């Protein structure tokens, strides 16, 4: 045998998100490396989950982080109802995509935006019953958060095309009814803050996504539901929940 160095199992390619300009022209693809998520980043959602929201920036402590596997990304909007739950819930969120590796060490918040490639709107889908059971026992959230098809996202819009989204609105409709809406100006930690905090814990790299946290109004999704997530007039994700694959 000439060198036993070959891959012995198939290599799964990185999931890819289409990148489009403001006229929806396809510019290329964004290969996903990691998915970081922020919990409790809107005060109204923190309160609806039974947590106390910080009264001021000085009292905000440190953000709650968790992760999803990269291949949880869904780009066509179609989500099979996941196994192991009877309470799949939506969380509409701004998604930040990194186009550059962070330098070694802690990233200064003032430099953080230079890493940002673009934005998407997405859903942090949650098996709320499993998350609640884990929380009650002080156990990790992984089975509640990091499952197959748990990260539907829109196309990515390059940051230069998006302009200033500091006070853009994110919203979610289900079957035509508005379920969630929030102003990105109300984020407890903004994008630069979050990248700064993440860099204390992880080496941020090109291909990373960050789900920035959801406003109030999280609620169940059921097979047959149609959802529409929007970031102002810039981005829209349409999708639906289909019966579990058997
Ligand atoms: Mn979330």
PDB file of C-alpha atoms and ligand atoms in Angstrom:
ATOM      1  CA  UNK A   1       0.000   0.000   0.000  1.00  0.00           C
ATOM      2  CA  UNK A   2       1.343   3.402  -0.947  1.00  0.00           C
ATOM      3  CA  UNK A   3       0.812   5.512   2.195  1.00  0.00           C
ATOM      4  CA  UNK A   4      -2.270   4.874   4.332  1.00  0.00           C
ATOM      5  CA  UNK A   5      -3.228   8.544   4.506  1.00  0.00           C
ATOM      6  CA  UNK A   6      -6.476   8.661   2.544  1.00  0.00           C
ATOM      7  CA  UNK A   7      -9.867   9.505   4.061  1.00  0.00           C
ATOM      8  CA  UNK A   8     -11.527   6.292   5.183  1.00  0.00           C
ATOM      9  CA  UNK A   9     -15.039   7.757   5.380  1.00  0.00           C
ATOM     10  CA  UNK A  10     -16.763  10.253   3.076  1.00  0.00           C
ATOM     11  CA  UNK A  11     -15.965  13.945   3.696  1.00  0.00           C
ATOM     12  CA  UNK A  12     -19.068  16.068   4.192  1.00  0.00           C
ATOM     13  CA  UNK A  13     -18.695  19.391   2.379  1.00  0.00           C
ATOM     14  CA  UNK A  14     -19.309  22.599   4.357  1.00  0.00           C
ATOM     15  CA  UNK A  15     -22.892  23.872   4.152  1.00  0.00           C
ATOM     16  CA  UNK A  16     -23.121  26.900   1.859  1.00  0.00           C
ATOM     17  CA  UNK A  17     -25.329  29.990   2.039  1.00  0.00           C
ATOM     18  CA  UNK A  18     -26.003  31.937  -1.152  1.00  0.00           C
ATOM     19  CA  UNK A  19     -24.787  35.546  -1.141  1.00  0.00           C
ATOM     20  CA  UNK A  20     -27.018  38.006  -2.986  1.00  0.00           C
ATOM     21  CA  UNK A  21     -26.947  41.751  -3.581  1.00  0.00           C
ATOM     22  CA  UNK A  22     -29.909  44.087  -2.892  1.00  0.00           C
ATOM     23  CA  UNK A  23     -31.428  43.212  -6.249  1.00  0.00           C
ATOM     24  CA  UNK A  24     -31.184  39.476  -5.360  1.00  0.00           C
ATOM     25  CA  UNK A  25     -28.424  38.901  -7.912  1.00  0.00           C
ATOM     26  CA  UNK A  26     -26.389  35.860  -6.876  1.00  0.00           C
ATOM     27  CA  UNK A  27     -22.815  36.859  -6.031  1.00  0.00           C
ATOM     28  CA  UNK A  28     -21.490  33.504  -4.834  1.00  0.00           C
ATOM     29  CA  UNK A  29     -21.588  31.193  -1.829  1.00  0.00           C
ATOM     30  CA  UNK A  30     -20.596  31.480   1.844  1.00  0.00           C
ATOM     31  CA  UNK A  31     -19.194  28.237   3.324  1.00  0.00           C
ATOM     32  CA  UNK A  32     -20.189  27.833   6.977  1.00  0.00           C
ATOM     33  CA  UNK A  33     -17.589  26.891   9.608  1.00  0.00           C
ATOM     34  CA  UNK A  34     -19.291  27.332  12.996  1.00  0.00           C
ATOM     35  CA  UNK A  35     -22.577  28.669  14.348  1.00  0.00           C
ATOM     36  CA  UNK A  36     -22.456  30.669  17.578  1.00  0.00           C
ATOM     37  CA  UNK A  37     -25.697  31.797  19.206  1.00  0.00           C
ATOM     38  CA  UNK A  38     -26.447  34.445  21.825  1.00  0.00           C
ATOM     39  CA  UNK A  39     -29.155  33.880  24.447  1.00  0.00           C
ATOM     40  CA  UNK A  40     -31.161  36.594  26.223  1.00  0.00           C
ATOM     41  CA  UNK A  41     -30.035  39.545  24.111  1.00  0.00           C
ATOM     42  CA  UNK A  42     -33.384  41.369  24.113  1.00  0.00           C
ATOM     43  CA  UNK A  43     -34.764  42.373  27.513  1.00  0.00           C
ATOM     44  CA  UNK A  44     -38.389  41.581  26.539  1.00  0.00           C
ATOM     45  CA  UNK A  45     -37.456  38.001  25.584  1.00  0.00           C
ATOM     46  CA  UNK A  46     -35.292  37.492  28.699  1.00  0.00           C
ATOM     47  CA  UNK A  47     -38.334  38.456  30.791  1.00  0.00           C
ATOM     48  CA  UNK A  48     -40.731  36.173  28.891  1.00  0.00           C
ATOM     49  CA  UNK A  49     -38.321  33.273  29.603  1.00  0.00           C
ATOM     50  CA  UNK A  50     -38.439  34.057  33.311  1.00  0.00           C
ATOM     51  CA  UNK A  51     -34.981  35.652  33.537  1.00  0.00           C
ATOM     52  CA  UNK A  52     -34.258  39.125  34.849  1.00  0.00           C
ATOM     53  CA  UNK A  53     -33.157  41.619  32.214  1.00  0.00           C
ATOM     54  CA  UNK A  54     -30.275  43.942  33.066  1.00  0.00           C
ATOM     55  CA  UNK A  55     -31.391  47.456  33.958  1.00  0.00           C
ATOM     56  CA  UNK A  56     -28.393  49.061  32.244  1.00  0.00           C
ATOM     57  CA  UNK A  57     -25.302  48.236  30.176  1.00  0.00           C
ATOM     58  CA  UNK A  58     -23.211  48.342  33.327  1.00  0.00           C
ATOM     59  CA  UNK A  59     -25.336  45.552  34.832  1.00  0.00           C
ATOM     60  CA  UNK A  60     -25.462  43.277  31.830  1.00  0.00           C
ATOM     61  CA  UNK A  61     -22.775  40.857  33.019  1.00  0.00           C
ATOM     62  CA  UNK A  62     -21.617  38.427  30.338  1.00  0.00           C
ATOM     63  CA  UNK A  63     -23.668  37.131  27.409  1.00  0.00           C
ATOM     64  CA  UNK A  64     -25.080  33.603  27.259  1.00  0.00           C
ATOM     65  CA  UNK A  65     -23.505  31.642  24.376  1.00  0.00           C
ATOM     66  CA  UNK A  66     -24.295  28.274  22.859  1.00  0.00           C
ATOM     67  CA  UNK A  67     -23.581  26.625  19.519  1.00  0.00           C
ATOM     68  CA  UNK A  68     -25.298  24.736  16.752  1.00  0.00           C
ATOM     69  CA  UNK A  69     -23.588  22.370  14.314  1.00  0.00           C
ATOM     70  CA  UNK A  70     -22.728  23.998  10.973  1.00  0.00           C
ATOM     71  CA  UNK A  71     -24.851  21.477   9.104  1.00  0.00           C
ATOM     72  CA  UNK A  72     -27.971  22.626  10.988  1.00  0.00           C
ATOM     73  CA  UNK A  73     -28.157  25.373   8.328  1.00  0.00           C
ATOM     74  CA  UNK A  74     -31.215  25.251   6.053  1.00  0.00           C
ATOM     75  CA  UNK A  75     -31.140  27.491   2.976  1.00  0.00           C
ATOM     76  CA  UNK A  76     -34.397  26.560   1.232  1.00  0.00           C
ATOM     77  CA  UNK A  77     -36.670  27.310   4.215  1.00  0.00           C
ATOM     78  CA  UNK A  78     -38.010  23.745   4.462  1.00  0.00           C
ATOM     79  CA  UNK A  79     -37.817  22.353   8.006  1.00  0.00           C
ATOM     80  CA  UNK A  80     -38.949  18.805   8.825  1.00  0.00           C
ATOM     81  CA  UNK A  81     -40.605  18.717  12.271  1.00  0.00           C
ATOM     82  CA  UNK A  82     -37.735  17.458  14.468  1.00  0.00           C
ATOM     83  CA  UNK A  83     -37.809  14.258  16.546  1.00  0.00           C
ATOM     84  CA  UNK A  84     -37.909  14.171  20.334  1.00  0.00           C
ATOM     85  CA  UNK A  85     -40.141  17.214  20.877  1.00  0.00           C
ATOM     86  CA  UNK A  86     -43.745  18.318  21.005  1.00  0.00           C
ATOM     87  CA  UNK A  87     -42.814  22.007  21.383  1.00  0.00           C
ATOM     88  CA  UNK A  88     -40.741  23.264  18.451  1.00  0.00           C
ATOM     89  CA  UNK A  89     -40.500  27.071  18.801  1.00  0.00           C
ATOM     90  CA  UNK A  90     -39.331  29.922  16.562  1.00  0.00           C
ATOM     91  CA  UNK A  91     -36.813  32.619  17.496  1.00  0.00           C
ATOM     92  CA  UNK A  92     -36.256  35.170  14.723  1.00  0.00           C
ATOM     93  CA  UNK A  93     -32.717  36.589  14.820  1.00  0.00           C
ATOM     94  CA  UNK A  94     -30.204  38.719  12.982  1.00  0.00           C
ATOM     95  CA  UNK A  95     -27.429  36.473  11.686  1.00  0.00           C
ATOM     96  CA  UNK A  96     -23.922  37.917  11.351  1.00  0.00           C
ATOM     97  CA  UNK A  97     -21.476  36.229   8.951  1.00  0.00           C
ATOM     98  CA  UNK A  98     -17.718  36.639   9.396  1.00  0.00           C
ATOM     99  CA  UNK A  99     -15.539  37.064   6.310  1.00  0.00           C
ATOM    100  CA  UNK A 100     -12.135  37.289   7.982  1.00  0.00           C
ATOM    101  CA  UNK A 101     -10.248  35.520  10.752  1.00  0.00           C
ATOM    102  CA  UNK A 102      -9.872  37.487  13.972  1.00  0.00           C
ATOM    103  CA  UNK A 103      -6.298  38.322  14.973  1.00  0.00           C
ATOM    104  CA  UNK A 104      -4.850  36.350  17.885  1.00  0.00           C
ATOM    105  CA  UNK A 105      -6.060  37.436  21.304  1.00  0.00           C
ATOM    106  CA  UNK A 106      -9.053  39.446  22.399  1.00  0.00           C
ATOM    107  CA  UNK A 107     -10.706  41.429  19.621  1.00  0.00           C
ATOM    108  CA  UNK A 108     -11.237  45.115  20.388  1.00  0.00           C
ATOM    109  CA  UNK A 109     -14.907  46.043  19.940  1.00  0.00           C
ATOM    110  CA  UNK A 110     -13.767  49.033  17.846  1.00  0.00           C
ATOM    111  CA  UNK A 111     -12.134  46.648  15.325  1.00  0.00           C
ATOM    112  CA  UNK A 112     -14.815  43.984  15.368  1.00  0.00           C
ATOM    113  CA  UNK A 113     -16.963  45.204  12.476  1.00  0.00           C
ATOM    114  CA  UNK A 114     -14.039  44.788  10.066  1.00  0.00           C
ATOM    115  CA  UNK A 115     -14.535  41.013  10.368  1.00  0.00           C
ATOM    116  CA  UNK A 116     -18.177  41.138   9.288  1.00  0.00           C
ATOM    117  CA  UNK A 117     -18.869  39.858   5.785  1.00  0.00           C
ATOM    118  CA  UNK A 118     -22.618  40.370   5.801  1.00  0.00           C
ATOM    119  CA  UNK A 119     -25.993  39.711   7.356  1.00  0.00           C
ATOM    120  CA  UNK A 120     -28.860  37.276   7.065  1.00  0.00           C
ATOM    121  CA  UNK A 121     -32.173  36.843   8.827  1.00  0.00           C
ATOM    122  CA  UNK A 122     -32.654  33.443  10.394  1.00  0.00           C
ATOM    123  CA  UNK A 123     -34.478  31.316  12.943  1.00  0.00           C
ATOM    124  CA  UNK A 124     -32.868  29.810  16.041  1.00  0.00           C
ATOM    125  CA  UNK A 125     -35.289  26.880  16.131  1.00  0.00           C
ATOM    126  CA  UNK A 126     -35.641  25.438  19.618  1.00  0.00           C
ATOM    127  CA  UNK A 127     -37.033  22.220  21.093  1.00  0.00           C
ATOM    128  CA  UNK A 128     -38.389  24.254  24.010  1.00  0.00           C
ATOM    129  CA  UNK A 129     -39.519  21.244  26.042  1.00  0.00           C
ATOM    130  CA  UNK A 130     -36.017  19.757  25.949  1.00  0.00           C
ATOM    131  CA  UNK A 131     -34.398  23.125  26.677  1.00  0.00           C
ATOM    132  CA  UNK A 132     -36.739  23.729  29.625  1.00  0.00           C
ATOM    133  CA  UNK A 133     -36.028  20.273  31.078  1.00  0.00           C
ATOM    134  CA  UNK A 134     -32.271  20.867  30.746  1.00  0.00           C
ATOM    135  CA  UNK A 135     -32.517  24.318  32.335  1.00  0.00           C
ATOM    136  CA  UNK A 136     -34.514  22.929  35.271  1.00  0.00           C
ATOM    137  CA  UNK A 137     -31.743  20.416  35.990  1.00  0.00           C
ATOM    138  CA  UNK A 138     -28.856  22.800  35.303  1.00  0.00           C
ATOM    139  CA  UNK A 139     -27.855  20.649  32.293  1.00  0.00           C
ATOM    140  CA  UNK A 140     -26.538  21.804  28.871  1.00  0.00           C
ATOM    141  CA  UNK A 141     -28.980  23.052  26.226  1.00  0.00           C
ATOM    142  CA  UNK A 142     -27.511  21.089  23.329  1.00  0.00           C
ATOM    143  CA  UNK A 143     -30.448  18.794  22.566  1.00  0.00           C
ATOM    144  CA  UNK A 144     -32.840  21.743  22.795  1.00  0.00           C
ATOM    145  CA  UNK A 145     -30.829  23.945  20.445  1.00  0.00           C
ATOM    146  CA  UNK A 146     -28.294  22.103  18.308  1.00  0.00           C
ATOM    147  CA  UNK A 147     -30.333  19.680  16.172  1.00  0.00           C
ATOM    148  CA  UNK A 148     -30.710  18.923  12.461  1.00  0.00           C
ATOM    149  CA  UNK A 149     -32.420  21.697  10.451  1.00  0.00           C
ATOM    150  CA  UNK A 150     -32.424  24.033  13.492  1.00  0.00           C
ATOM    151  CA  UNK A 151     -30.857  27.012  11.666  1.00  0.00           C
ATOM    152  CA  UNK A 152     -32.858  28.180   8.642  1.00  0.00           C
ATOM    153  CA  UNK A 153     -31.291  31.322   7.149  1.00  0.00           C
ATOM    154  CA  UNK A 154     -31.976  33.701   4.279  1.00  0.00           C
ATOM    155  CA  UNK A 155     -29.422  34.569   1.636  1.00  0.00           C
ATOM    156  CA  UNK A 156     -26.523  36.673   2.959  1.00  0.00           C
ATOM    157  CA  UNK A 157     -26.377  40.374   2.104  1.00  0.00           C
ATOM    158  CA  UNK A 158     -22.840  41.842   2.039  1.00  0.00           C
ATOM    159  CA  UNK A 159     -22.336  44.510   4.713  1.00  0.00           C
ATOM    160  CA  UNK A 160     -21.604  47.209   2.125  1.00  0.00           C
ATOM    161  CA  UNK A 161     -25.015  46.556   0.555  1.00  0.00           C
ATOM    162  CA  UNK A 162     -26.835  46.502   3.894  1.00  0.00           C
ATOM    163  CA  UNK A 163     -25.736  49.921   5.146  1.00  0.00           C
ATOM    164  CA  UNK A 164     -26.354  50.805   8.789  1.00  0.00           C
ATOM    165  CA  UNK A 165     -28.730  48.267  10.320  1.00  0.00           C
ATOM    166  CA  UNK A 166     -28.241  49.513  13.900  1.00  0.00           C
ATOM    167  CA  UNK A 167     -31.944  50.325  14.219  1.00  0.00           C
ATOM    168  CA  UNK A 168     -33.364  47.971  11.601  1.00  0.00           C
ATOM    169  CA  UNK A 169     -36.373  45.889  12.560  1.00  0.00           C
ATOM    170  CA  UNK A 170     -36.485  42.121  12.583  1.00  0.00           C
ATOM    171  CA  UNK A 171     -39.869  40.423  12.396  1.00  0.00           C
ATOM    172  CA  UNK A 172     -41.512  37.036  12.022  1.00  0.00           C
ATOM    173  CA  UNK A 173     -44.912  36.175  10.610  1.00  0.00           C
ATOM    174  CA  UNK A 174     -46.441  32.711  10.895  1.00  0.00           C
ATOM    175  CA  UNK A 175     -49.358  31.954   8.547  1.00  0.00           C
ATOM    176  CA  UNK A 176     -49.647  35.706   7.947  1.00  0.00           C
ATOM    177  CA  UNK A 177     -49.858  36.730  11.624  1.00  0.00           C
ATOM    178  CA  UNK A 178     -47.038  38.752  13.176  1.00  0.00           C
ATOM    179  CA  UNK A 179     -45.517  36.757  16.035  1.00  0.00           C
ATOM    180  CA  UNK A 180     -42.268  38.585  16.787  1.00  0.00           C
ATOM    181  CA  UNK A 181     -40.789  41.993  16.089  1.00  0.00           C
ATOM    182  CA  UNK A 182     -37.835  43.848  17.488  1.00  0.00           C
ATOM    183  CA  UNK A 183     -35.562  46.826  16.884  1.00  0.00           C
ATOM    184  CA  UNK A 184     -31.853  45.945  16.615  1.00  0.00           C
ATOM    185  CA  UNK A 185     -31.211  49.133  18.598  1.00  0.00           C
ATOM    186  CA  UNK A 186     -32.668  47.262  21.586  1.00  0.00           C
ATOM    187  CA  UNK A 187     -30.012  44.528  21.589  1.00  0.00           C
ATOM    188  CA  UNK A 188     -28.405  44.317  25.027  1.00  0.00           C
ATOM    189  CA  UNK A 189     -25.070  43.448  23.339  1.00  0.00           C
ATOM    190  CA  UNK A 190     -24.651  44.793  19.797  1.00  0.00           C
ATOM    191  CA  UNK A 191     -22.689  43.039  17.054  1.00  0.00           C
ATOM    192  CA  UNK A 192     -19.322  44.580  18.006  1.00  0.00           C
ATOM    193  CA  UNK A 193     -19.906  43.803  21.705  1.00  0.00           C
ATOM    194  CA  UNK A 194     -20.733  40.180  20.928  1.00  0.00           C
ATOM    195  CA  UNK A 195     -17.703  39.634  18.678  1.00  0.00           C
ATOM    196  CA  UNK A 196     -15.520  41.128  21.419  1.00  0.00           C
ATOM    197  CA  UNK A 197     -17.036  38.787  24.026  1.00  0.00           C
ATOM    198  CA  UNK A 198     -16.850  35.708  21.751  1.00  0.00           C
ATOM    199  CA  UNK A 199     -13.161  36.407  21.034  1.00  0.00           C
ATOM    200  CA  UNK A 200     -12.413  35.957  24.748  1.00  0.00           C
ATOM    201  CA  UNK A 201     -13.602  32.352  24.414  1.00  0.00           C
ATOM    202  CA  UNK A 202     -13.047  31.217  20.816  1.00  0.00           C
ATOM    203  CA  UNK A 203     -10.801  31.893  17.795  1.00  0.00           C
ATOM    204  CA  UNK A 204     -13.243  33.567  15.396  1.00  0.00           C
ATOM    205  CA  UNK A 205     -12.722  32.610  11.766  1.00  0.00           C
ATOM    206  CA  UNK A 206     -14.009  33.356   8.299  1.00  0.00           C
ATOM    207  CA  UNK A 207     -17.124  31.233   7.760  1.00  0.00           C
ATOM    208  CA  UNK A 208     -18.473  31.677  11.271  1.00  0.00           C
ATOM    209  CA  UNK A 209     -22.087  32.713  11.824  1.00  0.00           C
ATOM    210  CA  UNK A 210     -23.474  34.424  14.916  1.00  0.00           C
ATOM    211  CA  UNK A 211     -27.193  34.292  15.745  1.00  0.00           C
ATOM    212  CA  UNK A 212     -27.707  37.492  17.721  1.00  0.00           C
ATOM    213  CA  UNK A 213     -30.693  36.648  19.925  1.00  0.00           C
ATOM    214  CA  UNK A 214     -34.444  37.002  19.665  1.00  0.00           C
ATOM    215  CA  UNK A 215     -37.071  39.540  20.771  1.00  0.00           C
ATOM    216  CA  UNK A 216     -40.249  38.551  22.660  1.00  0.00           C
ATOM    217  CA  UNK A 217     -43.031  36.504  21.125  1.00  0.00           C
ATOM    218  CA  UNK A 218     -41.446  33.068  20.795  1.00  0.00           C
ATOM    219  CA  UNK A 219     -44.143  30.440  20.230  1.00  0.00           C
ATOM    220  CA  UNK A 220     -44.742  26.971  18.765  1.00  0.00           C
ATOM    221  CA  UNK A 221     -44.492  25.964  15.114  1.00  0.00           C
ATOM    222  CA  UNK A 222     -46.443  23.012  13.743  1.00  0.00           C
ATOM    223  CA  UNK A 223     -46.315  20.957  10.559  1.00  0.00           C
ATOM    224  CA  UNK A 224     -47.998  22.913   7.774  1.00  0.00           C
ATOM    225  CA  UNK A 225     -47.051  26.323   9.183  1.00  0.00           C
ATOM    226  CA  UNK A 226     -45.612  28.891   6.798  1.00  0.00           C
ATOM    227  CA  UNK A 227     -43.174  31.425   8.202  1.00  0.00           C
ATOM    228  CA  UNK A 228     -41.735  34.655   6.859  1.00  0.00           C
ATOM    229  CA  UNK A 229     -38.752  36.261   8.621  1.00  0.00           C
ATOM    230  CA  UNK A 230     -37.631  39.750   7.617  1.00  0.00           C
ATOM    231  CA  UNK A 231     -34.858  42.244   8.297  1.00  0.00           C
ATOM    232  CA  UNK A 232     -36.485  45.562   7.408  1.00  0.00           C
ATOM    233  CA  UNK A 233     -36.940  45.642   3.643  1.00  0.00           C
ATOM    234  CA  UNK A 234     -33.453  44.209   3.120  1.00  0.00           C
ATOM    235  CA  UNK A 235     -33.896  40.490   3.675  1.00  0.00           C
ATOM    236  CA  UNK A 236     -36.712  37.968   3.676  1.00  0.00           C
ATOM    237  CA  UNK A 237     -36.778  34.253   4.418  1.00  0.00           C
ATOM    238  CA  UNK A 238     -39.891  32.258   3.488  1.00  0.00           C
ATOM    239  CA  UNK A 239     -40.262  28.684   4.592  1.00  0.00           C
ATOM    240  CA  UNK A 240     -42.500  26.044   6.037  1.00  0.00           C
ATOM    241  CA  UNK A 241     -42.575  23.240   8.547  1.00  0.00           C
ATOM    242  CA  UNK A 242     -43.204  19.835   7.006  1.00  0.00           C
ATOM    243  CA  UNK A 243     -44.148  16.571   8.758  1.00  0.00           C
ATOM    244  CA  UNK A 244     -41.288  14.601  10.288  1.00  0.00           C
ATOM    245  CA  UNK A 245     -39.301  12.512   7.854  1.00  0.00           C
ATOM    246  CA  UNK A 246     -40.034   8.797   8.468  1.00  0.00           C
TER     247      UNK A 246
HETATM  248 MN1  LIG B   1     -32.087  32.382  20.241  1.00  0.00          MN
END
